[in-house]
C-alpha atoms as a PDB file:
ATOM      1  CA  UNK A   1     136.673  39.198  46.333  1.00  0.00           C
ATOM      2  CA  UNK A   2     139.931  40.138  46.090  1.00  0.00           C
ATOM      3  CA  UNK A   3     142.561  40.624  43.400  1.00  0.00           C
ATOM      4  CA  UNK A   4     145.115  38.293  42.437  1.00  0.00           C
ATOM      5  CA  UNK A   5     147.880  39.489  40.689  1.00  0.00           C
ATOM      6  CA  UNK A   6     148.385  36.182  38.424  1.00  0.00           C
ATOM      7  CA  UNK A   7     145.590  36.168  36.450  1.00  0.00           C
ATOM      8  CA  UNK A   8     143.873  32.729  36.160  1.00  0.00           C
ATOM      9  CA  UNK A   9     144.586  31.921  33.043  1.00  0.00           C
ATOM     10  CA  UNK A  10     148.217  32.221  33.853  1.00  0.00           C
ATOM     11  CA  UNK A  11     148.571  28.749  34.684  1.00  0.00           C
ATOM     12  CA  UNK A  12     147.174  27.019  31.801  1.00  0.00           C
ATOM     13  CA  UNK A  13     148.189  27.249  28.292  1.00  0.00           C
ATOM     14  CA  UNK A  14     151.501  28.035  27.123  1.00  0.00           C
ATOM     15  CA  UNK A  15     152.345  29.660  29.943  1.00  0.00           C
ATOM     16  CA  UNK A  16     152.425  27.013  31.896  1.00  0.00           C
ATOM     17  CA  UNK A  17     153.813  24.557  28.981  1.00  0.00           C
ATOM     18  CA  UNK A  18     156.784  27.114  28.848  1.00  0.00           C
ATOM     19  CA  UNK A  19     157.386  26.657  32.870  1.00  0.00           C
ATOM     20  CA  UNK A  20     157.113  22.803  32.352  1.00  0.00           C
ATOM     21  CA  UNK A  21     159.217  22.591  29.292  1.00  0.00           C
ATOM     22  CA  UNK A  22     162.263  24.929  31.263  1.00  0.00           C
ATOM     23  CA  UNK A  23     161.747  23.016  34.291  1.00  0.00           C
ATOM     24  CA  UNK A  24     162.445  19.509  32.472  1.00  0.00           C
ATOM     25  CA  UNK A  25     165.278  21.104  30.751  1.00  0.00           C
ATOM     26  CA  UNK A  26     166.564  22.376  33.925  1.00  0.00           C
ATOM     27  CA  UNK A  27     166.145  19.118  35.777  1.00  0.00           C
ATOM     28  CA  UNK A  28     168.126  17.004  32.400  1.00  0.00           C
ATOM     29  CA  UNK A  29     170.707  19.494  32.547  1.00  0.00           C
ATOM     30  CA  UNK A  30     171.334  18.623  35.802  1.00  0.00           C
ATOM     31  CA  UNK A  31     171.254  15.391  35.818  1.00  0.00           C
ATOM     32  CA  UNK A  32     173.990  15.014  32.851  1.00  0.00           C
ATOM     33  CA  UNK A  33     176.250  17.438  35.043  1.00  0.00           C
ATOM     34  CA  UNK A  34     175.994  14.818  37.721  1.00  0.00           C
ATOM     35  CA  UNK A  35     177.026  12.016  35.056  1.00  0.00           C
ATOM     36  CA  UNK A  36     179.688  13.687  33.840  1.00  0.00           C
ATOM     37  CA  UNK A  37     181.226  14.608  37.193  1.00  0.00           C
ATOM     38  CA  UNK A  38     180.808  10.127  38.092  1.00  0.00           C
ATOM     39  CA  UNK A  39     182.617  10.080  34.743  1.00  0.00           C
ATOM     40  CA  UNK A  40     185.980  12.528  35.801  1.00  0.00           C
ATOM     41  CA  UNK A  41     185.506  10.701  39.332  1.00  0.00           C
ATOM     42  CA  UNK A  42     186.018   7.109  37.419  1.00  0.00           C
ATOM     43  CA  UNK A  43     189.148   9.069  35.883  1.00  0.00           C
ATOM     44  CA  UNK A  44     190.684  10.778  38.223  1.00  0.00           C
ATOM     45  CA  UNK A  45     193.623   8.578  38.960  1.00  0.00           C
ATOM     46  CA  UNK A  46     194.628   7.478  35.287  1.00  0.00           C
ATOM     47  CA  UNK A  47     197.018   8.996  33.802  1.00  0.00           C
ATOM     48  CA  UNK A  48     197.775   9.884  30.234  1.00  0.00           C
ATOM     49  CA  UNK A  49     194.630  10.651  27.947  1.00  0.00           C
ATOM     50  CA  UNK A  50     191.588   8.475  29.141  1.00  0.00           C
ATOM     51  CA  UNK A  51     187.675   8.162  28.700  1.00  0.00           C
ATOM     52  CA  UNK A  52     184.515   7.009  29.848  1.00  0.00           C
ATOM     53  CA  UNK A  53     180.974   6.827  28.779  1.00  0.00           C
ATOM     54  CA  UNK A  54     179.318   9.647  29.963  1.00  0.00           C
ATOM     55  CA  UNK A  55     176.088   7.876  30.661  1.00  0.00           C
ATOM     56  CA  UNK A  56     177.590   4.231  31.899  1.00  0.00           C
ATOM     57  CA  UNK A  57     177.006   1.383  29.305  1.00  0.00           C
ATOM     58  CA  UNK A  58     176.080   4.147  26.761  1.00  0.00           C
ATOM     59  CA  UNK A  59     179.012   4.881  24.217  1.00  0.00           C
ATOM     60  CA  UNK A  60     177.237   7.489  22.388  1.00  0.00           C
ATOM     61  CA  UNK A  61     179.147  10.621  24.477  1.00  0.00           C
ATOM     62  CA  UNK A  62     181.981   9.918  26.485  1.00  0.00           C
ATOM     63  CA  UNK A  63     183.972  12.579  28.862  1.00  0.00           C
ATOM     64  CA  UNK A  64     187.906  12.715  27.988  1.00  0.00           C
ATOM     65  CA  UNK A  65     190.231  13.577  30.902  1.00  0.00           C
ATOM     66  CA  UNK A  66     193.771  14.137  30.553  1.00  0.00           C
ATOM     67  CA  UNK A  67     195.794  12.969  33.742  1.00  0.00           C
ATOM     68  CA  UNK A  68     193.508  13.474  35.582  1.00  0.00           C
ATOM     69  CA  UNK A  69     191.955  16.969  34.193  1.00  0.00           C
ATOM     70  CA  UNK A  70     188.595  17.159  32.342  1.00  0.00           C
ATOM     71  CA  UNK A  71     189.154  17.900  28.572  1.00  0.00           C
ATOM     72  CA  UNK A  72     185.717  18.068  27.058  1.00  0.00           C
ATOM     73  CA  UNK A  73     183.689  15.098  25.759  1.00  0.00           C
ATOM     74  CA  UNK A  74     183.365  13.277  22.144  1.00  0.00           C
ATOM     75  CA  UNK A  75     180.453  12.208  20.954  1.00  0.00           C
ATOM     76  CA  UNK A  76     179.380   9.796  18.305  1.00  0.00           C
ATOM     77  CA  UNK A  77     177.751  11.111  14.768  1.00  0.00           C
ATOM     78  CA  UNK A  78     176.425   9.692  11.548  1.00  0.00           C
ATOM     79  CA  UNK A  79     178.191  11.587   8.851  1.00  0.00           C
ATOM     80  CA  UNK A  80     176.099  12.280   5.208  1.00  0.00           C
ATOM     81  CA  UNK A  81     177.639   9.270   3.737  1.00  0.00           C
ATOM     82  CA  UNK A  82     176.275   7.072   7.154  1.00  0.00           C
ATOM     83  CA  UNK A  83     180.158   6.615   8.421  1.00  0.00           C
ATOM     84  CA  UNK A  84     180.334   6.593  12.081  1.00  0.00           C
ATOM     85  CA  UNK A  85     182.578   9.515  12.996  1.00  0.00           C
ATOM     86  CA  UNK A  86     183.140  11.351  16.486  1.00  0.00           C
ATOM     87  CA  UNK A  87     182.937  14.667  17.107  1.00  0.00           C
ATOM     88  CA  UNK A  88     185.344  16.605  19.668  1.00  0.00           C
ATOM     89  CA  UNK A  89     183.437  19.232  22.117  1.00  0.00           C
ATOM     90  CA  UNK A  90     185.484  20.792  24.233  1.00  0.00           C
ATOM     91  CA  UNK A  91     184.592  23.197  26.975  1.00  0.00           C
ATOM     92  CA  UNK A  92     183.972  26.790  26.139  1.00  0.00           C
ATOM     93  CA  UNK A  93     185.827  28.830  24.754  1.00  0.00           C
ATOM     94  CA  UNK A  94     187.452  25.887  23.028  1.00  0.00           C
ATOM     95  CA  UNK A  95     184.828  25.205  19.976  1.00  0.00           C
ATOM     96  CA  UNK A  96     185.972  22.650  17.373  1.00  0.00           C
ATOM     97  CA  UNK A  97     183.763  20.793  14.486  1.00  0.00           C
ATOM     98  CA  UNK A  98     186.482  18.251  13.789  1.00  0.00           C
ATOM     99  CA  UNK A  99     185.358  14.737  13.562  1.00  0.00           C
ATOM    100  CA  UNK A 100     187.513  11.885  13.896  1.00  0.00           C
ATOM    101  CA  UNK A 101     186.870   8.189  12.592  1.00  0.00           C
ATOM    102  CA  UNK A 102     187.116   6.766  16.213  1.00  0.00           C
ATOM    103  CA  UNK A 103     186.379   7.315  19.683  1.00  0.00           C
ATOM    104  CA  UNK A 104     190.348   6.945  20.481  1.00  0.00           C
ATOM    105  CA  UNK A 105     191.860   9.314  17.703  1.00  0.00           C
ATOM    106  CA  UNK A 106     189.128  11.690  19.169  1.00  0.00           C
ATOM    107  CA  UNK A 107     190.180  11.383  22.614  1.00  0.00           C
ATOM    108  CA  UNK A 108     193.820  12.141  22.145  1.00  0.00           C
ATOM    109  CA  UNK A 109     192.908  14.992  19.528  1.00  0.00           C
ATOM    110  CA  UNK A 110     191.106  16.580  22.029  1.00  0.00           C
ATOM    111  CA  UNK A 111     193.523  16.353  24.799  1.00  0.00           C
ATOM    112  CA  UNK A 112     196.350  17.952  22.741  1.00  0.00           C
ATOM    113  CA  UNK A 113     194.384  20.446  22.070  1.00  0.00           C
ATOM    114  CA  UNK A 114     193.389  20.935  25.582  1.00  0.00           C
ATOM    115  CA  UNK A 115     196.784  21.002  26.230  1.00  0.00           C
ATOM    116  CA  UNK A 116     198.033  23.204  23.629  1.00  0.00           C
ATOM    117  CA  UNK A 117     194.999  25.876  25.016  1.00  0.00           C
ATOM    118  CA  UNK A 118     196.690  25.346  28.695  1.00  0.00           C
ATOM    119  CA  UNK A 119     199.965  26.642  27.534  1.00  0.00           C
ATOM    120  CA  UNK A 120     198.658  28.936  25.393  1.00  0.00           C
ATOM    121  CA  UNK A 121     196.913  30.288  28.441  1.00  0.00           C
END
């Protein structure tokens, strides 16, 4: 009989839970990168600040482009006090906590500051 070098227990357990579990990640990951690029299709042509729901009929996360340009995304929270706020997240290295009391204040915060990083850039 001959040696295997994956032992046979290698497959089963957490082992293989840990393979699964990065796998589905992988495969979500990818599938919300292929969402968000539909989304900055929709927007391509529009001009000024502009959104769209990141996953279509959802509201939840929307991507914000800015003539065109991707900015980063909102997203909608439940502050401590259960007001509805939205959060701006733009793209790294851009890192803001700032929440905003609706999706449209939100939007055009994050654009100007996507566009004060450009010509800070």
């Amino acid at each position: 009989m001959s040696s295997s070098p994956v032992s046979s227990n290698a497959l089963t357990g957490g082992s293989f839970d840990l393979v699964s579990d990065r796998a589905a990640q992988t495969v979500y990951h990818a599938r919300l990168m292929a969402l968000e690029e539909q989304a900055i299709a929709r927007l391509a042509e529009q001009a000024g600040p502009c959104r769209a729901d990141l996953v279509p009929g959802s509201a939840v996360i929307q991507v914000v482009c800015c003539d065109g340009a991707y900015v980063g995304r909102i997203r909608r929270e439940t502050d401590p006090a259960g007001r509805r706020r939205w959060r701006i997240v733009p793209p790294r290295p851009l890192r803001s906590t700032k929440t905003y009391p609706n999706s449209q204040t939100a939007a055009l915060a994050l654009a100007a500051l996507s566009h004060t990083a450009r010509k800070a850039g």
